[in-house]
Amino acid sequence: MPPEVSSAGEPPARLTPTSYVVLGLVRMIEPASPYGLKKLLDISVGDFHPVPHTTFYVEPARLAKLGYLDETQEESGRRRKAYSLTDKGREALDDWVGDPEVEPTQLRSPAMLKVFLGADPAPLARSALAFHEGLLAQLEALLEHRGAEMDEGPRLALETGIQYHRLWCEQWKRLGAAGGERD
Amino acid sequence: MPPEVSSAGEPPARLTPTSYVVLGLVRMIEPASPYGLKKLLDISVGDFHPVPHTTFYVEPARLAKLGYLDETQEESGRRRKAYSLTDKGREALDDWVGDPEVEPTQLRSPAMLKVFLGADPAPLARSALAFHEGLLAQLEALLEHRGAEMDEGPRLALETGIQYHRLWCEQWKRLGAAGGERD
DNA sequence: GGGTACATGTAATCAGTTACATGATTTA
DNA sequence: TAAATCATGTAACTGATTACATGTACCC
């Protein structure tokens, strides 16, 4: 007897890490709009779990159908939707966060892949440096201005993000300087 | 007139970063078997572009059909397949590697996501540390024993990988020590 | 000759992305 | 009132993963 085979065309009830990102962000700014969630992501865990904006229009609706979120809609004008956690949602989030089981951290770096395959690091270093320095500046500013009032989790994540981008900056400086620097 | 719409059920001719990983790895060990490619990946760019083993049985065959690889098959026993680069493949690889355009590096860390959401870092730190320390030891050994004979690209990538895992080790040590360490 | 690790593959699914499209608000 | 930006959404596609399955070689 095949266990737990999902029937016909039902939407899958499974929660992915992205689902928990949504639940977690909603908790921070409920009642939350999709756009608000996207903006919050960009200045928070975007570094550790990127999510495209379109997902915030789809996933919360799905989570609402599954009973993890409450959905309300404006009557007037834009008829925007706003989400907040249900008890079920809060519980699911706490359970997941409390479970120390995690998949390993993973990295995907097309630039380093090219270096590995023999590319001249110098031009890659230029754009990579710009990228990481830009983010670093943003994160450092955020820590300075908001650090004091942040909860511990977000602050630790922010500090780690800063260290992460610093590493890349150092690394790309070395890579750009080494190797075949023809100018 | 809609340009370049792909016709009917044809297999897509597009090359993804994963395709170039395959081409690049084949170049290093041609004639290459799928299993050999997987093993090579694990001790080389696996850190910067993970690929599941099944891909190495599917993607090379597709690349062969597109003319980027030559495919030969054993007549006897296991009838294993082996791949090597065609001129077209070599050229495509060089072109891609030579193009300094890259998508930004991205990170995905469920563990840091949980920290952000309020998880106690201590238990997460334990398993994360084990993970990164294990990889670090492997990479360091590899650099020590093979570093001298490696090409520059792979060596730079290896050194960067080492720095990357070192960062996580330091970071998780701090996170594990800070916060709510109840024992 | 039985167990374990190595090696090879297929097929279905799906999470996330991409492409597309449009509405609302502000600014000048 | 036009342009720019902010905000909201739908639908199709697809690369990569997952689940499954099996064969082959080696070791005791």
mmCIF file of C-alpha atoms in Angstrom, chain B residues 53-124:
data_model
loop_
_atom_site.group_PDB
_atom_site.id
_atom_site.type_symbol
_atom_site.label_atom_id
_atom_site.label_comp_id
_atom_site.label_asym_id
_atom_site.label_seq_id
_atom_site.Cartn_x
_atom_site.Cartn_y
_atom_site.Cartn_z
ATOM 1 C CA HIS B 53 25.295 12.876 -9.535
ATOM 2 C CA THR B 54 22.291 12.203 -11.733
ATOM 3 C CA THR B 55 23.008 15.275 -13.776
ATOM 4 C CA PHE B 56 26.244 13.759 -14.981
ATOM 5 C CA TYR B 57 24.313 10.962 -16.631
ATOM 6 C CA VAL B 58 21.903 13.285 -18.390
ATOM 7 C CA GLU B 59 23.679 16.494 -19.252
ATOM 8 C CA PRO B 60 26.714 15.037 -21.083
ATOM 9 C CA ALA B 61 24.388 13.033 -23.304
ATOM 10 C CA ARG B 62 22.497 16.197 -24.133
ATOM 11 C CA LEU B 63 25.725 18.085 -24.807
ATOM 12 C CA ALA B 64 26.818 15.279 -27.090
ATOM 13 C CA LYS B 65 23.611 15.573 -29.090
ATOM 14 C CA LEU B 66 24.254 19.276 -29.455
ATOM 15 C CA GLY B 67 27.739 18.642 -30.740
ATOM 16 C CA TYR B 68 29.767 19.903 -27.787
ATOM 17 C CA LEU B 69 30.987 16.479 -26.706
ATOM 18 C CA ASP B 70 32.000 13.239 -28.357
ATOM 19 C CA GLU B 71 30.396 10.186 -26.871
ATOM 20 C CA THR B 72 31.932 6.738 -27.089
ATOM 21 C CA GLN B 73 30.595 3.579 -25.563
ATOM 22 C CA GLU B 74 32.391 0.415 -24.503
ATOM 23 C CA GLU B 75 31.451 -2.585 -26.584
ATOM 24 C CA SER B 76 32.217 -5.097 -23.848
ATOM 25 C CA GLY B 77 30.873 -5.647 -20.328
ATOM 26 C CA ARG B 78 29.454 -2.557 -18.744
ATOM 27 C CA ARG B 79 29.083 -0.536 -21.895
ATOM 28 C CA ARG B 80 30.144 2.569 -20.034
ATOM 29 C CA LYS B 81 30.038 5.857 -21.811
ATOM 30 C CA ALA B 82 32.976 8.184 -22.072
ATOM 31 C CA TYR B 83 32.987 11.792 -23.170
ATOM 32 C CA SER B 84 35.519 14.155 -24.631
ATOM 33 C CA LEU B 85 35.364 17.693 -25.966
ATOM 34 C CA THR B 86 34.772 18.474 -29.596
ATOM 35 C CA ASP B 87 36.272 21.600 -31.116
ATOM 36 C CA LYS B 88 32.880 23.217 -30.829
ATOM 37 C CA GLY B 89 32.757 22.322 -27.152
ATOM 38 C CA ARG B 90 36.233 23.632 -26.475
ATOM 39 C CA GLU B 91 35.379 26.877 -28.187
ATOM 40 C CA ALA B 92 32.090 27.316 -26.363
ATOM 41 C CA LEU B 93 33.831 26.720 -23.066
ATOM 42 C CA ASP B 94 36.588 29.216 -23.813
ATOM 43 C CA ASP B 95 34.050 31.812 -24.886
ATOM 44 C CA TRP B 96 32.036 31.473 -21.735
ATOM 45 C CA VAL B 97 35.033 31.470 -19.457
ATOM 46 C CA GLY B 98 36.448 34.500 -21.247
ATOM 47 C CA ASP B 99 33.270 36.517 -20.841
ATOM 48 C CA PRO B 100 33.600 38.569 -17.639
ATOM 49 C CA GLU B 101 29.830 38.896 -17.315
ATOM 50 C CA VAL B 102 28.636 36.889 -14.323
ATOM 51 C CA GLU B 103 25.632 36.620 -12.110
ATOM 52 C CA PRO B 104 26.266 37.562 -8.506
ATOM 53 C CA THR B 105 27.466 35.035 -5.998
ATOM 54 C CA GLN B 106 24.705 33.680 -3.896
ATOM 55 C CA LEU B 107 24.482 31.999 -0.587
ATOM 56 C CA ARG B 108 21.802 29.868 0.942
ATOM 57 C CA SER B 109 22.085 29.061 4.602
ATOM 58 C CA PRO B 110 19.106 27.475 6.337
ATOM 59 C CA ALA B 111 21.038 27.556 9.582
ATOM 60 C CA MET B 112 21.579 31.311 9.504
ATOM 61 C CA LEU B 113 17.992 31.715 8.477
ATOM 62 C CA LYS B 114 16.972 29.965 11.676
ATOM 63 C CA VAL B 115 19.317 32.148 13.699
ATOM 64 C CA PHE B 116 17.730 35.179 12.121
ATOM 65 C CA LEU B 117 14.314 33.884 13.088
ATOM 66 C CA GLY B 118 15.344 33.498 16.697
ATOM 67 C CA ALA B 119 16.772 30.000 17.000
ATOM 68 C CA ASP B 120 19.300 29.213 19.713
ATOM 69 C CA PRO B 121 22.581 29.248 17.786
ATOM 70 C CA ALA B 122 24.346 26.704 19.981
ATOM 71 C CA PRO B 123 22.944 23.438 18.575
ATOM 72 C CA LEU B 124 23.054 24.774 15.049
#
